[in-house]
Amino acid sequence: MRVLHLIDHLGAGGAQTSLVDLLEARGTDIDPMVWCLSRRALPELAERLARGGVRSEVLGLSKTNPMGLARLRRRLADRRPQLVHAHLEYSSMLAAAVAPTGTAAPIVVHLDNDVYRRPRLARLAGRLLAPRVAGYIAVSTGVRDSAIRAYGTRARRIAVVPPGIDVQRFDRTRIDPVMTARLRQGASRVVGTVGRLAGQKALHVLLDATPILLADDAGTRVLIVGDGPLRPALERHARRLGIDDAVTFAGHQADVVPAYAAMDVFVLPSSYEGFGIVFVEAMASGVPVIASKVGGLLDFLVDNDNALLHEPRSPASIAAALTRGLSD
């Protein structure tokens, strides 16, 4: 089966990583193509696609350049995929808008975050285009419920399919201990996180909780892996709090496995999550997880069972959960 995956970009993000993981695990009867709207891409994701024999192309489309819509329609007619799998907001709307009706390949839209949080015009466009979509894949029940709220009965089938990971990638026995020691920097305990440095992840809450952790153990280090638009603001916030010596901004890491191995506990105080695959990665690495009581996280994280959950946007709550986790 010829399957076309249409995605906004192959930069940092859970949707992009999940797509590459999916393609690496595909069956032999699947002939995939990946079309990216923009050129933004992580080299390691592009390399994984190439190693897996997956053809990828850049279309050069953007929200400010709608002139490529006709070209996209022609390319779809020329390549004739048997299924179009659209990922992320803009790609999903484009696929539904330009694909010819009737004999065209069915369109499946992958929903990986809260649809109702999108701007009103985007929700309206999605609602109007919903009848052209054969089905939706929601990564969690929360995302499914938000799609029902946004699109109503205009959306046809919505199936909840949580993303998976290749657990063999997170085998700690293959990690260089020297690299792990370098990331720990001699700390007595390491509180770590992995994610894009954007508002959704609410990492300022973790920084606000750090003085409490340092008062309990001055040898604590906070390891922040990832990059994003809020990095300069977060670094300034750490300096204002006087904790910059205890916080490491490690930036983007092509291989996050050594970072997980350096952590004693994993935490990401997100204000919302469609699913939160980094928590699954941390668990696969054998690292205890602490999370906000939000969204798709509640599909698989159970307080006092496989995780410790804290109240969103509460430094005191996150500090209490971290202190308990680190002492258990």
Short mmCIF file of C-alpha atoms in Angstrom, two decimals:
data_model
loop_
_atom_site.label_atom_id
_atom_site.label_comp_id
_atom_site.label_asym_id
_atom_site.label_seq_id
_atom_site.Cartn_x
_atom_site.Cartn_y
_atom_site.Cartn_z
CA MET A 1 0.00 0.00 0.00
CA ARG A 2 1.30 3.45 -0.94
CA VAL A 3 0.92 5.66 2.13
CA LEU A 4 1.66 9.37 2.05
CA HIS A 5 2.53 11.01 5.37
CA LEU A 6 2.05 14.77 5.24
CA ILE A 7 3.57 16.76 8.13
CA ASP A 8 4.33 20.42 8.82
CA HIS A 9 8.03 19.80 9.46
CA LEU A 10 10.50 17.26 10.85
CA GLY A 11 11.85 19.48 13.60
CA ALA A 12 11.71 18.83 17.33
CA GLY A 13 8.43 17.42 18.61
CA GLY A 14 6.68 14.30 19.77
CA ALA A 15 4.62 14.03 16.56
CA GLN A 16 7.76 13.99 14.44
CA THR A 17 9.52 11.39 16.59
CA SER A 18 6.41 9.21 16.68
CA LEU A 19 6.10 9.36 12.89
CA VAL A 20 9.69 8.18 12.39
CA ASP A 21 9.21 5.44 15.00
CA LEU A 22 6.06 4.34 13.19
CA LEU A 23 7.81 4.18 9.83
CA GLU A 24 10.71 2.19 11.25
CA ALA A 25 8.22 -0.39 12.55
CA ARG A 26 6.11 -0.57 9.38
CA GLY A 27 5.18 -3.83 7.70
CA THR A 28 6.77 -4.99 4.47
CA ASP A 29 3.53 -4.33 2.58
CA ILE A 30 3.70 -0.58 3.28
CA ASP A 31 5.35 1.73 0.73
CA PRO A 32 5.63 5.08 2.56
CA MET A 33 6.40 8.62 1.42
CA VAL A 34 6.91 11.63 3.70
CA TRP A 35 6.15 15.14 2.48
CA CYS A 36 7.17 18.04 4.74
CA LEU A 37 5.63 21.45 4.24
CA SER A 38 8.73 23.31 5.46
CA ARG A 39 12.46 22.65 5.41
CA ARG A 40 12.80 22.66 9.20
CA ALA A 41 14.18 19.26 10.17
CA LEU A 42 16.40 17.58 12.74
CA PRO A 43 19.31 15.87 10.96
CA GLU A 44 18.88 12.67 12.99
CA LEU A 45 15.24 12.26 11.94
CA ALA A 46 16.09 12.76 8.28
CA GLU A 47 18.95 10.25 8.62
CA ARG A 48 16.64 7.67 10.24
CA LEU A 49 14.17 8.01 7.38
CA ALA A 50 16.96 7.57 4.82
CA ARG A 51 18.35 4.51 6.62
CA GLY A 52 14.86 3.01 6.66
CA GLY A 53 14.46 3.49 2.92
CA VAL A 54 11.69 6.09 3.30
CA ARG A 55 11.47 8.74 0.60
CA SER A 56 11.01 12.26 1.93
CA GLU A 57 10.43 15.55 0.12
CA VAL A 58 10.14 19.19 1.10
CA LEU A 59 7.23 21.08 -0.47
CA GLY A 60 8.16 24.59 0.65
CA LEU A 61 4.66 25.56 1.77
CA SER A 62 3.74 27.76 4.69
CA LYS A 63 0.76 29.55 6.20
CA THR A 64 2.01 32.76 4.59
CA ASN A 65 2.48 31.15 1.17
CA PRO A 66 -0.81 29.58 0.07
CA MET A 67 0.20 29.69 -3.60
CA GLY A 68 1.44 26.10 -3.36
CA LEU A 69 -2.03 24.63 -2.80
CA ALA A 70 -2.62 23.95 -6.49
CA ARG A 71 0.84 22.40 -6.76
CA LEU A 72 0.08 20.11 -3.82
CA ARG A 73 -3.17 19.02 -5.46
CA ARG A 74 -1.31 18.21 -8.70
CA ARG A 75 1.35 16.22 -6.83
CA LEU A 76 -1.33 14.20 -5.05
CA ALA A 77 -2.97 13.43 -8.38
CA ASP A 78 0.39 12.47 -9.88
CA ARG A 79 1.68 10.24 -7.06
CA ARG A 80 -1.73 8.68 -6.34
CA PRO A 81 -1.21 7.47 -2.77
CA GLN A 82 -3.69 4.88 -1.56
CA LEU A 83 -3.89 6.52 1.87
CA VAL A 84 -3.03 10.02 3.10
CA HIS A 85 -1.96 10.19 6.76
CA ALA A 86 -1.83 13.83 7.85
CA HIS A 87 0.03 14.97 10.97
CA LEU A 88 -0.18 18.30 12.82
CA GLU A 89 -2.65 21.12 12.38
CA TYR A 90 -1.65 22.81 9.11
CA SER A 91 -0.91 19.60 7.21
CA SER A 92 -4.25 18.16 8.28
CA MET A 93 -6.18 21.17 7.01
CA LEU A 94 -4.24 21.24 3.73
CA ALA A 95 -4.78 17.55 3.07
CA ALA A 96 -8.52 17.85 3.59
CA ALA A 97 -8.76 21.09 1.60
CA VAL A 98 -6.82 20.16 -1.55
CA ALA A 99 -7.42 16.43 -1.94
CA PRO A 100 -9.95 15.79 -4.73
CA THR A 101 -13.16 14.12 -3.63
CA GLY A 102 -14.72 10.98 -5.07
CA THR A 103 -12.03 8.53 -6.12
CA ALA A 104 -9.25 10.13 -4.06
CA ALA A 105 -7.34 8.23 -1.38
CA PRO A 106 -8.96 8.38 2.07
CA ILE A 107 -7.49 10.90 4.50
CA VAL A 108 -6.66 9.95 8.08
CA VAL A 109 -5.81 12.81 10.43
CA HIS A 110 -3.53 12.22 13.41
CA LEU A 111 -4.50 14.32 16.43
CA ASP A 112 -1.66 14.61 18.94
CA ASN A 113 -2.80 17.57 21.01
CA ASP A 114 -5.83 19.39 22.38
CA VAL A 115 -7.85 20.44 19.32
CA TYR A 116 -9.94 22.87 21.32
CA ARG A 117 -6.84 24.89 22.23
CA ARG A 118 -6.32 25.86 18.59
CA PRO A 119 -7.27 29.38 17.49
CA ARG A 120 -10.95 29.86 16.75
CA LEU A 121 -10.42 30.19 12.97
CA ALA A 122 -8.37 26.98 12.91
CA ARG A 123 -11.11 25.14 14.81
CA LEU A 124 -13.73 26.48 12.39
CA ALA A 125 -11.67 25.38 9.39
CA GLY A 126 -11.20 21.94 10.91
CA ARG A 127 -14.92 21.68 11.59
CA LEU A 128 -15.85 22.65 8.02
CA LEU A 129 -13.32 20.20 6.54
CA ALA A 130 -14.18 17.32 8.89
CA PRO A 131 -16.62 15.61 6.47
CA ARG A 132 -13.75 15.17 3.99
CA VAL A 133 -11.73 13.18 6.56
CA ALA A 134 -12.28 9.41 6.61
CA GLY A 135 -11.20 9.06 10.22
CA TYR A 136 -9.18 10.54 13.05
CA ILE A 137 -6.51 8.95 15.24
CA ALA A 138 -6.37 10.54 18.71
CA VAL A 139 -3.36 9.79 20.89
CA SER A 140 -5.44 9.87 24.09
CA THR A 141 -9.00 10.03 25.35
CA GLY A 142 -8.47 13.69 26.24
CA VAL A 143 -7.54 14.52 22.66
CA ARG A 144 -10.51 12.53 21.39
CA ASP A 145 -12.86 14.43 23.69
CA SER A 146 -11.43 17.78 22.59
CA ALA A 147 -11.95 16.82 18.92
CA ILE A 148 -15.57 15.90 19.61
CA ARG A 149 -16.05 19.23 21.36
CA ALA A 150 -14.44 21.15 18.47
CA TYR A 151 -15.90 19.30 15.48
CA GLY A 152 -19.11 17.80 16.87
CA THR A 153 -20.95 15.31 14.70
CA ARG A 154 -19.19 16.56 11.55
CA ALA A 155 -16.20 14.40 12.52
CA ARG A 156 -16.62 10.79 11.58
CA ARG A 157 -14.76 7.94 13.25
CA ILE A 158 -12.30 8.92 15.99
CA ALA A 159 -10.13 6.08 17.30
CA VAL A 160 -7.84 6.37 20.32
CA VAL A 161 -4.44 4.86 19.45
CA PRO A 162 -1.68 5.70 21.98
CA PRO A 163 1.80 6.04 20.46
CA GLY A 164 4.45 3.44 21.19
CA ILE A 165 8.23 3.43 21.39
CA ASP A 166 10.99 0.95 20.63
CA VAL A 167 12.01 0.04 24.19
CA GLN A 168 15.30 -1.47 23.00
CA ARG A 169 16.52 2.05 22.22
CA PHE A 170 16.42 2.80 25.96
CA ASP A 171 18.63 -0.05 27.13
CA ARG A 172 20.83 1.54 29.81
CA THR A 173 23.45 -1.22 29.60
CA ARG A 174 24.68 0.17 26.28
CA ILE A 175 25.33 3.68 27.62
CA ASP A 176 28.84 5.06 28.10
CA PRO A 177 29.20 5.72 31.87
CA VAL A 178 31.61 8.57 31.16
CA MET A 179 28.89 10.43 29.26
CA THR A 180 26.41 9.84 32.07
CA ALA A 181 28.92 11.18 34.63
CA ARG A 182 29.50 14.25 32.46
CA LEU A 183 25.80 15.04 32.47
CA ARG A 184 25.50 14.51 36.23
CA GLN A 185 28.42 16.89 36.93
CA GLY A 186 29.06 15.34 40.33
CA ALA A 187 25.55 16.03 41.64
CA SER A 188 24.25 13.97 44.55
CA ARG A 189 20.88 13.79 42.81
CA VAL A 190 19.65 14.87 39.37
CA VAL A 191 16.15 16.04 38.53
CA GLY A 192 15.83 15.86 34.76
CA THR A 193 13.46 16.77 31.98
CA VAL A 194 13.32 16.42 28.20
CA GLY A 195 11.15 18.60 26.02
CA ARG A 196 10.77 21.62 23.82
CA LEU A 197 11.35 24.84 25.72
CA ALA A 198 7.94 26.33 25.01
CA GLY A 199 5.08 27.67 27.11
CA GLN A 200 3.13 24.41 27.09
CA LYS A 201 5.86 22.68 29.09
CA ALA A 202 5.68 25.21 31.97
CA LEU A 203 9.35 24.73 32.87
CA HIS A 204 9.33 27.99 34.84
CA VAL A 205 7.33 26.05 37.48
CA LEU A 206 10.19 23.56 37.80
CA LEU A 207 12.66 26.43 38.21
CA ASP A 208 10.42 28.03 40.85
CA ALA A 209 10.47 24.72 42.77
CA THR A 210 14.25 24.33 42.57
CA PRO A 211 15.15 26.55 45.60
CA ILE A 212 13.02 24.24 47.75
CA LEU A 213 14.93 21.21 46.42
CA LEU A 214 18.28 22.93 47.04
CA ALA A 215 17.29 23.74 50.61
CA ASP A 216 16.69 20.01 51.12
CA ASP A 217 19.95 18.96 49.39
CA ALA A 218 22.44 21.53 48.10
CA GLY A 219 23.92 18.87 45.80
CA THR A 220 20.78 18.75 43.64
CA ARG A 221 21.15 19.52 39.93
CA VAL A 222 18.36 20.22 37.42
CA LEU A 223 19.13 18.88 33.94
CA ILE A 224 17.04 20.41 31.15
CA VAL A 225 17.41 18.68 27.78
CA GLY A 226 15.88 20.36 24.76
CA ASP A 227 15.70 23.70 23.02
CA GLY A 228 13.02 26.15 22.01
CA PRO A 229 11.90 29.78 21.93
CA LEU A 230 11.76 30.19 25.72
CA ARG A 231 15.32 29.12 26.45
CA PRO A 232 16.70 32.67 26.91
CA ALA A 233 13.77 33.60 29.18
CA LEU A 234 14.20 30.44 31.24
CA GLU A 235 17.94 31.06 31.63
CA ARG A 236 17.21 34.61 32.83
CA HIS A 237 14.60 33.28 35.25
CA ALA A 238 17.16 30.84 36.71
CA ARG A 239 19.59 33.71 37.23
CA ARG A 240 16.92 35.84 38.93
CA LEU A 241 16.18 32.97 41.31
CA GLY A 242 19.91 32.57 42.03
CA ILE A 243 19.89 28.91 40.98
CA ASP A 244 21.74 29.11 37.65
CA ASP A 245 24.74 27.24 39.11
CA ALA A 246 22.42 24.29 39.88
CA VAL A 247 20.67 24.21 36.49
CA THR A 248 22.14 22.78 33.28
CA PHE A 249 20.57 23.73 29.96
CA ALA A 250 21.95 20.88 27.86
CA GLY A 251 20.22 21.95 24.63
CA HIS A 252 18.98 19.57 21.98
CA GLN A 253 20.43 16.06 22.17
CA ALA A 254 20.21 13.78 19.14
CA ASP A 255 20.36 10.80 21.51
CA VAL A 256 18.42 11.36 24.74
CA VAL A 257 19.16 7.95 26.24
CA PRO A 258 22.34 9.04 28.11
CA ALA A 259 20.39 11.99 29.55
CA TYR A 260 17.68 9.72 30.93
CA ALA A 261 20.39 7.49 32.41
CA ALA A 262 21.85 10.49 34.24
CA MET A 263 18.55 11.28 35.98
CA ASP A 264 17.38 10.09 39.37
CA VAL A 265 13.85 11.28 38.64
CA PHE A 266 12.10 12.67 35.55
CA VAL A 267 9.64 15.56 35.68
CA LEU A 268 7.89 17.75 33.12
CA PRO A 269 5.34 20.18 34.64
CA SER A 270 3.29 20.63 31.45
CA SER A 271 0.18 22.79 31.52
CA TYR A 272 -1.36 20.33 29.04
CA GLU A 273 -0.26 17.27 27.07
CA GLY A 274 -1.91 15.36 24.27
CA PHE A 275 -0.09 12.22 25.38
CA GLY A 276 3.44 12.90 26.69
CA ILE A 277 5.67 10.29 25.07
CA VAL A 278 8.77 11.51 26.97
CA PHE A 279 7.22 10.04 30.12
CA VAL A 280 7.05 6.64 28.41
CA GLU A 281 10.69 7.04 27.35
CA ALA A 282 11.73 7.85 30.92
CA MET A 283 9.82 4.83 32.25
CA ALA A 284 11.45 2.61 29.62
CA SER A 285 14.80 3.93 30.88
CA GLY A 286 13.93 2.92 34.43
CA VAL A 287 13.56 6.48 35.69
CA PRO A 288 10.69 7.33 38.09
CA VAL A 289 8.34 9.97 36.66
CA ILE A 290 6.54 12.94 38.17
CA ALA A 291 3.88 14.70 36.13
CA SER A 292 1.07 17.24 36.15
CA LYS A 293 -2.51 16.04 36.52
CA VAL A 294 -3.39 17.06 32.97
CA GLY A 295 -4.70 15.74 29.66
CA GLY A 296 -3.45 12.57 28.05
CA LEU A 297 -1.02 11.86 30.89
CA LEU A 298 -3.94 10.59 32.93
CA ASP A 299 -4.54 7.83 30.37
CA PHE A 300 -1.44 5.93 31.52
CA LEU A 301 -0.01 7.58 34.64
CA VAL A 302 -1.63 6.62 37.94
CA ASP A 303 -0.75 8.55 41.10
CA ASN A 304 1.07 6.48 43.74
CA ASP A 305 1.24 3.57 41.30
CA ASN A 306 3.52 4.14 38.30
CA ALA A 307 4.00 7.89 38.91
CA LEU A 308 3.66 10.75 41.35
CA LEU A 309 1.27 13.44 40.13
CA HIS A 310 1.25 17.09 41.17
CA GLU A 311 -1.13 20.00 40.74
CA PRO A 312 -0.46 22.03 37.58
CA ARG A 313 1.35 25.37 37.90
CA SER A 314 2.14 24.80 41.60
CA PRO A 315 5.84 25.00 42.56
CA ALA A 316 5.01 23.81 46.10
CA SER A 317 3.15 20.76 44.78
CA ILE A 318 5.90 19.82 42.33
CA ALA A 319 8.59 20.30 44.99
CA ALA A 320 6.69 18.04 47.39
CA ALA A 321 6.33 15.33 44.73
CA LEU A 322 10.01 15.58 43.79
CA THR A 323 11.17 15.47 47.40
CA ARG A 324 9.07 12.37 48.00
CA GLY A 325 10.26 10.71 44.80
CA LEU A 326 13.92 11.42 45.48
CA SER A 327 13.69 10.04 49.02
CA ASP A 328 11.85 6.81 48.07
#
